[in-house]
């Protein structure tokens, strides 16, 4: 399982975390990887975010987290 260093802002405060993210099967999409990283980040820092993530609309996971919790991923680096 690859490890990523993720920089993010939550309510304007910069933070950094390392996350283990499983390889997204059957996908060549950068969007799928970023969505999985955003899900893992939400599990770590916003355990109550499942409702916002599962809300059925046109937004991707990053956009949902920013709209609901002002959490924005600013940089992702594979370690």
Tab-separated table of N, CA and C in Angstrom:
chain	number	residue	atom	x	y	z
A	1	UNK	N	0.859	-1.170	0.000
A	1	UNK	CA	0.000	0.000	0.000
A	1	UNK	C	0.905	1.233	0.000
A	2	UNK	N	0.832	2.045	-1.039
A	2	UNK	CA	1.675	3.242	-1.110
A	2	UNK	C	1.343	4.252	-0.010
A	3	UNK	N	2.361	4.982	0.401
A	3	UNK	CA	2.202	6.034	1.400
A	3	UNK	C	2.335	7.387	0.709
A	4	UNK	N	1.482	8.318	1.102
A	4	UNK	CA	1.493	9.667	0.536
A	4	UNK	C	1.601	10.688	1.656
A	5	UNK	N	2.380	11.732	1.416
A	5	UNK	CA	2.401	12.888	2.303
A	5	UNK	C	1.396	13.874	1.713
A	6	UNK	N	0.459	14.282	2.535
A	6	UNK	CA	-0.616	15.156	2.065
A	6	UNK	C	-0.591	16.446	2.875
A	7	UNK	N	-0.432	17.555	2.190
A	7	UNK	CA	-0.557	18.869	2.815
A	7	UNK	C	-1.982	19.347	2.564
A	8	UNK	N	-2.569	19.944	3.584
A	8	UNK	CA	-3.938	20.427	3.443
A	8	UNK	C	-4.155	21.620	4.353
A	9	UNK	N	-5.169	22.396	4.039
A	9	UNK	CA	-5.614	23.504	4.884
A	9	UNK	C	-6.975	23.135	5.440
A	10	UNK	N	-7.141	23.332	6.741
A	10	UNK	CA	-8.450	23.130	7.360
A	10	UNK	C	-8.780	24.392	8.135
A	11	UNK	N	-9.809	25.066	7.688
A	11	UNK	CA	-10.212	26.351	8.267
A	11	UNK	C	-9.056	27.345	8.256
A	12	UNK	N	-8.260	27.313	7.176
A	12	UNK	CA	-7.168	28.254	6.999
A	12	UNK	C	-5.864	27.886	7.661
A	13	UNK	N	-5.816	26.802	8.424
A	13	UNK	CA	-4.588	26.389	9.111
A	13	UNK	C	-3.908	25.269	8.320
A	14	UNK	N	-2.661	25.490	7.878
A	14	UNK	CA	-1.964	24.445	7.118
A	14	UNK	C	-1.578	23.267	8.014
A	15	UNK	N	-1.752	22.064	7.493
A	15	UNK	CA	-1.440	20.829	8.211
A	15	UNK	C	-0.772	19.859	7.243
A	16	UNK	N	-0.171	18.799	7.806
A	16	UNK	CA	0.442	17.760	6.987
A	16	UNK	C	0.196	16.414	7.655
A	17	UNK	N	-0.037	15.377	6.841
A	17	UNK	CA	-0.280	14.036	7.362
A	17	UNK	C	0.262	13.024	6.350
A	18	UNK	N	0.656	11.850	6.836
A	18	UNK	CA	1.035	10.755	5.953
A	18	UNK	C	-0.084	9.726	5.970
A	19	UNK	N	-0.485	9.279	4.785
A	19	UNK	CA	-1.600	8.346	4.654
A	19	UNK	C	-1.190	7.144	3.822
A	20	UNK	N	-1.608	5.963	4.239
A	20	UNK	CA	-1.480	4.768	3.414
A	20	UNK	C	-2.742	4.666	2.582
A	21	UNK	N	-2.560	4.566	1.272
A	21	UNK	CA	-3.701	4.556	0.366
A	21	UNK	C	-3.591	3.337	-0.539
A	22	UNK	N	-4.606	2.476	-0.543
A	22	UNK	CA	-4.545	1.314	-1.428
A	22	UNK	C	-4.564	1.757	-2.884
A	23	UNK	N	-3.927	0.976	-3.717
A	23	UNK	CA	-3.938	1.256	-5.141
A	23	UNK	C	-5.367	1.117	-5.644
A	24	UNK	N	-5.807	2.096	-6.389
A	24	UNK	CA	-7.162	2.066	-6.931
A	24	UNK	C	-7.169	1.096	-8.112
A	25	UNK	N	-7.896	-0.001	-7.972
A	25	UNK	CA	-7.944	-1.035	-9.003
A	25	UNK	C	-8.742	-0.564	-10.221
A	26	UNK	N	-8.316	-1.017	-11.387
A	26	UNK	CA	-9.038	-0.794	-12.637
A	26	UNK	C	-9.243	0.684	-12.934
A	27	UNK	N	-8.263	1.489	-12.593
A	27	UNK	CA	-8.418	2.914	-12.859
A	27	UNK	C	-7.079	3.529	-13.235
A	28	UNK	N	-7.091	4.317	-14.271
A	28	UNK	CA	-5.917	5.083	-14.666
A	28	UNK	C	-6.128	6.553	-14.354
A	29	UNK	N	-7.179	6.849	-13.653
A	29	UNK	CA	-7.592	8.226	-13.439
A	29	UNK	C	-6.923	8.845	-12.215
A	30	UNK	N	-6.335	10.011	-12.415
A	30	UNK	CA	-5.785	10.781	-11.298
A	30	UNK	C	-6.917	11.199	-10.356
A	31	UNK	N	-8.103	11.433	-10.910
A	31	UNK	CA	-9.250	11.837	-10.091
A	31	UNK	C	-9.617	10.746	-9.086
A	32	UNK	N	-9.585	9.476	-9.511
A	32	UNK	CA	-9.904	8.371	-8.596
A	32	UNK	C	-8.899	8.300	-7.458
A	33	UNK	N	-7.616	8.501	-7.768
A	33	UNK	CA	-6.584	8.492	-6.730
A	33	UNK	C	-6.804	9.649	-5.762
A	34	UNK	N	-7.044	10.837	-6.284
A	34	UNK	CA	-7.262	11.999	-5.418
A	34	UNK	C	-8.516	11.822	-4.555
A	35	UNK	N	-9.561	11.220	-5.110
A	35	UNK	CA	-10.767	10.957	-4.316
A	35	UNK	C	-10.472	9.976	-3.190
A	36	UNK	N	-9.689	8.935	-3.457
A	36	UNK	CA	-9.355	7.968	-2.412
A	36	UNK	C	-8.486	8.617	-1.333
A	37	UNK	N	-7.541	9.466	-1.736
A	37	UNK	CA	-6.721	10.194	-0.761
A	37	UNK	C	-7.608	11.117	0.073
A	38	UNK	N	-8.539	11.809	-0.565
A	38	UNK	CA	-9.455	12.701	0.165
A	38	UNK	C	-10.310	11.914	1.157
A	39	UNK	N	-10.768	10.727	0.763
A	39	UNK	CA	-11.548	9.886	1.690
A	39	UNK	C	-10.714	9.499	2.905
A	40	UNK	N	-9.471	9.072	2.661
A	40	UNK	CA	-8.585	8.677	3.764
A	40	UNK	C	-8.288	9.865	4.676
A	41	UNK	N	-8.075	11.025	4.086
A	41	UNK	CA	-7.831	12.228	4.879
A	41	UNK	C	-9.048	12.548	5.741
A	42	UNK	N	-10.226	12.464	5.163
A	42	UNK	CA	-11.453	12.737	5.923
A	42	UNK	C	-11.614	11.748	7.071
A	43	UNK	N	-11.304	10.471	6.833
A	43	UNK	CA	-11.388	9.475	7.910
A	43	UNK	C	-10.463	9.843	9.064
A	44	UNK	N	-9.308	10.396	8.731
A	44	UNK	CA	-8.312	10.719	9.747
A	44	UNK	C	-8.659	11.980	10.513
A	45	UNK	N	-9.045	13.044	9.815
A	45	UNK	CA	-9.217	14.335	10.490
A	45	UNK	C	-10.678	14.741	10.699
A	46	UNK	N	-11.600	14.131	9.972
A	46	UNK	CA	-13.027	14.455	10.090
A	46	UNK	C	-13.842	13.165	10.102
A	47	UNK	N	-13.810	12.416	11.187
A	47	UNK	CA	-14.494	11.125	11.186
A	47	UNK	C	-16.000	11.211	10.949
A	48	UNK	N	-16.578	12.377	11.110
A	48	UNK	CA	-18.016	12.564	10.902
A	48	UNK	C	-18.350	12.992	9.469
A	49	UNK	N	-17.379	13.006	8.570
A	49	UNK	CA	-17.566	13.546	7.223
A	49	UNK	C	-18.249	12.584	6.253
A	50	UNK	N	-18.543	11.381	6.683
A	50	UNK	CA	-19.120	10.385	5.780
A	50	UNK	C	-20.404	10.874	5.111
A	51	UNK	N	-21.231	11.575	5.836
A	51	UNK	CA	-22.485	12.076	5.267
A	51	UNK	C	-22.214	13.018	4.092
A	52	UNK	N	-21.270	13.928	4.252
A	52	UNK	CA	-20.943	14.858	3.168
A	52	UNK	C	-20.334	14.126	1.978
A	53	UNK	N	-19.468	13.151	2.247
A	53	UNK	CA	-18.815	12.407	1.166
A	53	UNK	C	-19.836	11.609	0.370
A	54	UNK	N	-20.797	11.012	1.059
A	54	UNK	CA	-21.780	10.156	0.394
A	54	UNK	C	-22.942	10.921	-0.226
A	55	UNK	N	-23.007	12.229	-0.005
A	55	UNK	CA	-24.076	13.038	-0.591
A	55	UNK	C	-24.000	12.937	-2.112
A	56	UNK	N	-25.109	12.611	-2.735
A	56	UNK	CA	-25.138	12.369	-4.175
A	56	UNK	C	-25.341	13.682	-4.931
A	57	UNK	N	-24.257	14.188	-5.469
A	57	UNK	CA	-24.328	15.364	-6.329
A	57	UNK	C	-23.187	15.283	-7.338
A	58	UNK	N	-22.967	16.331	-8.073
A	58	UNK	CA	-21.985	16.327	-9.158
A	58	UNK	C	-20.552	16.583	-8.685
A	59	UNK	N	-20.331	16.867	-7.420
A	59	UNK	CA	-18.992	17.207	-6.929
A	59	UNK	C	-18.155	15.960	-6.675
A	60	UNK	N	-16.810	16.110	-6.810
A	60	UNK	CA	-15.915	15.029	-6.399
A	60	UNK	C	-15.672	15.158	-4.892
A	61	UNK	N	-14.961	14.195	-4.326
A	61	UNK	CA	-14.784	14.153	-2.869
A	61	UNK	C	-14.055	15.389	-2.357
A	62	UNK	N	-13.016	15.829	-3.056
A	62	UNK	CA	-12.290	17.035	-2.616
A	62	UNK	C	-13.218	18.240	-2.550
A	63	UNK	N	-14.035	18.414	-3.563
A	63	UNK	CA	-14.955	19.552	-3.591
A	63	UNK	C	-15.984	19.470	-2.460
A	64	UNK	N	-16.459	18.271	-2.170
A	64	UNK	CA	-17.429	18.098	-1.082
A	64	UNK	C	-16.814	18.456	0.266
A	65	UNK	N	-15.567	18.021	0.497
A	65	UNK	CA	-14.907	18.319	1.771
A	65	UNK	C	-14.649	19.814	1.924
A	66	UNK	N	-14.300	20.478	0.826
A	66	UNK	CA	-14.062	21.914	0.905
A	66	UNK	C	-15.369	22.660	1.198
A	67	UNK	N	-16.429	22.286	0.496
A	67	UNK	CA	-17.711	22.975	0.699
A	67	UNK	C	-18.252	22.756	2.114
A	68	UNK	N	-18.187	21.533	2.610
A	68	UNK	CA	-18.788	21.218	3.910
A	68	UNK	C	-17.904	21.592	5.095
A	69	UNK	N	-16.572	21.465	4.941
A	69	UNK	CA	-15.680	21.603	6.102
A	69	UNK	C	-14.498	22.541	5.887
A	70	UNK	N	-14.456	23.225	4.739
A	70	UNK	CA	-13.329	24.096	4.404
A	70	UNK	C	-12.003	23.353	4.533
A	71	UNK	N	-11.989	22.106	4.077
A	71	UNK	CA	-10.774	21.303	4.066
A	71	UNK	C	-10.308	21.198	2.619
A	72	UNK	N	-9.101	21.690	2.350
A	72	UNK	CA	-8.590	21.743	0.982
A	72	UNK	C	-7.232	21.070	0.914
A	73	UNK	N	-7.094	20.074	0.038
A	73	UNK	CA	-5.805	19.424	-0.186
A	73	UNK	C	-4.966	20.357	-1.047
A	74	UNK	N	-3.759	20.676	-0.570
A	74	UNK	CA	-2.905	21.609	-1.300
A	74	UNK	C	-1.743	20.933	-2.010
A	75	UNK	N	-1.336	19.735	-1.553
A	75	UNK	CA	-0.209	19.047	-2.192
A	75	UNK	C	-0.236	17.574	-1.808
A	76	UNK	N	0.069	16.715	-2.791
A	76	UNK	CA	0.167	15.273	-2.552
A	76	UNK	C	1.511	14.806	-3.082
A	77	UNK	N	2.230	14.050	-2.256
A	77	UNK	CA	3.536	13.520	-2.655
A	77	UNK	C	3.604	12.049	-2.278
A	78	UNK	N	3.922	11.201	-3.260
A	78	UNK	CA	4.085	9.776	-2.960
A	78	UNK	C	5.457	9.563	-2.350
A	79	UNK	N	5.505	8.844	-1.239
A	79	UNK	CA	6.769	8.592	-0.539
A	79	UNK	C	7.364	7.261	-0.944
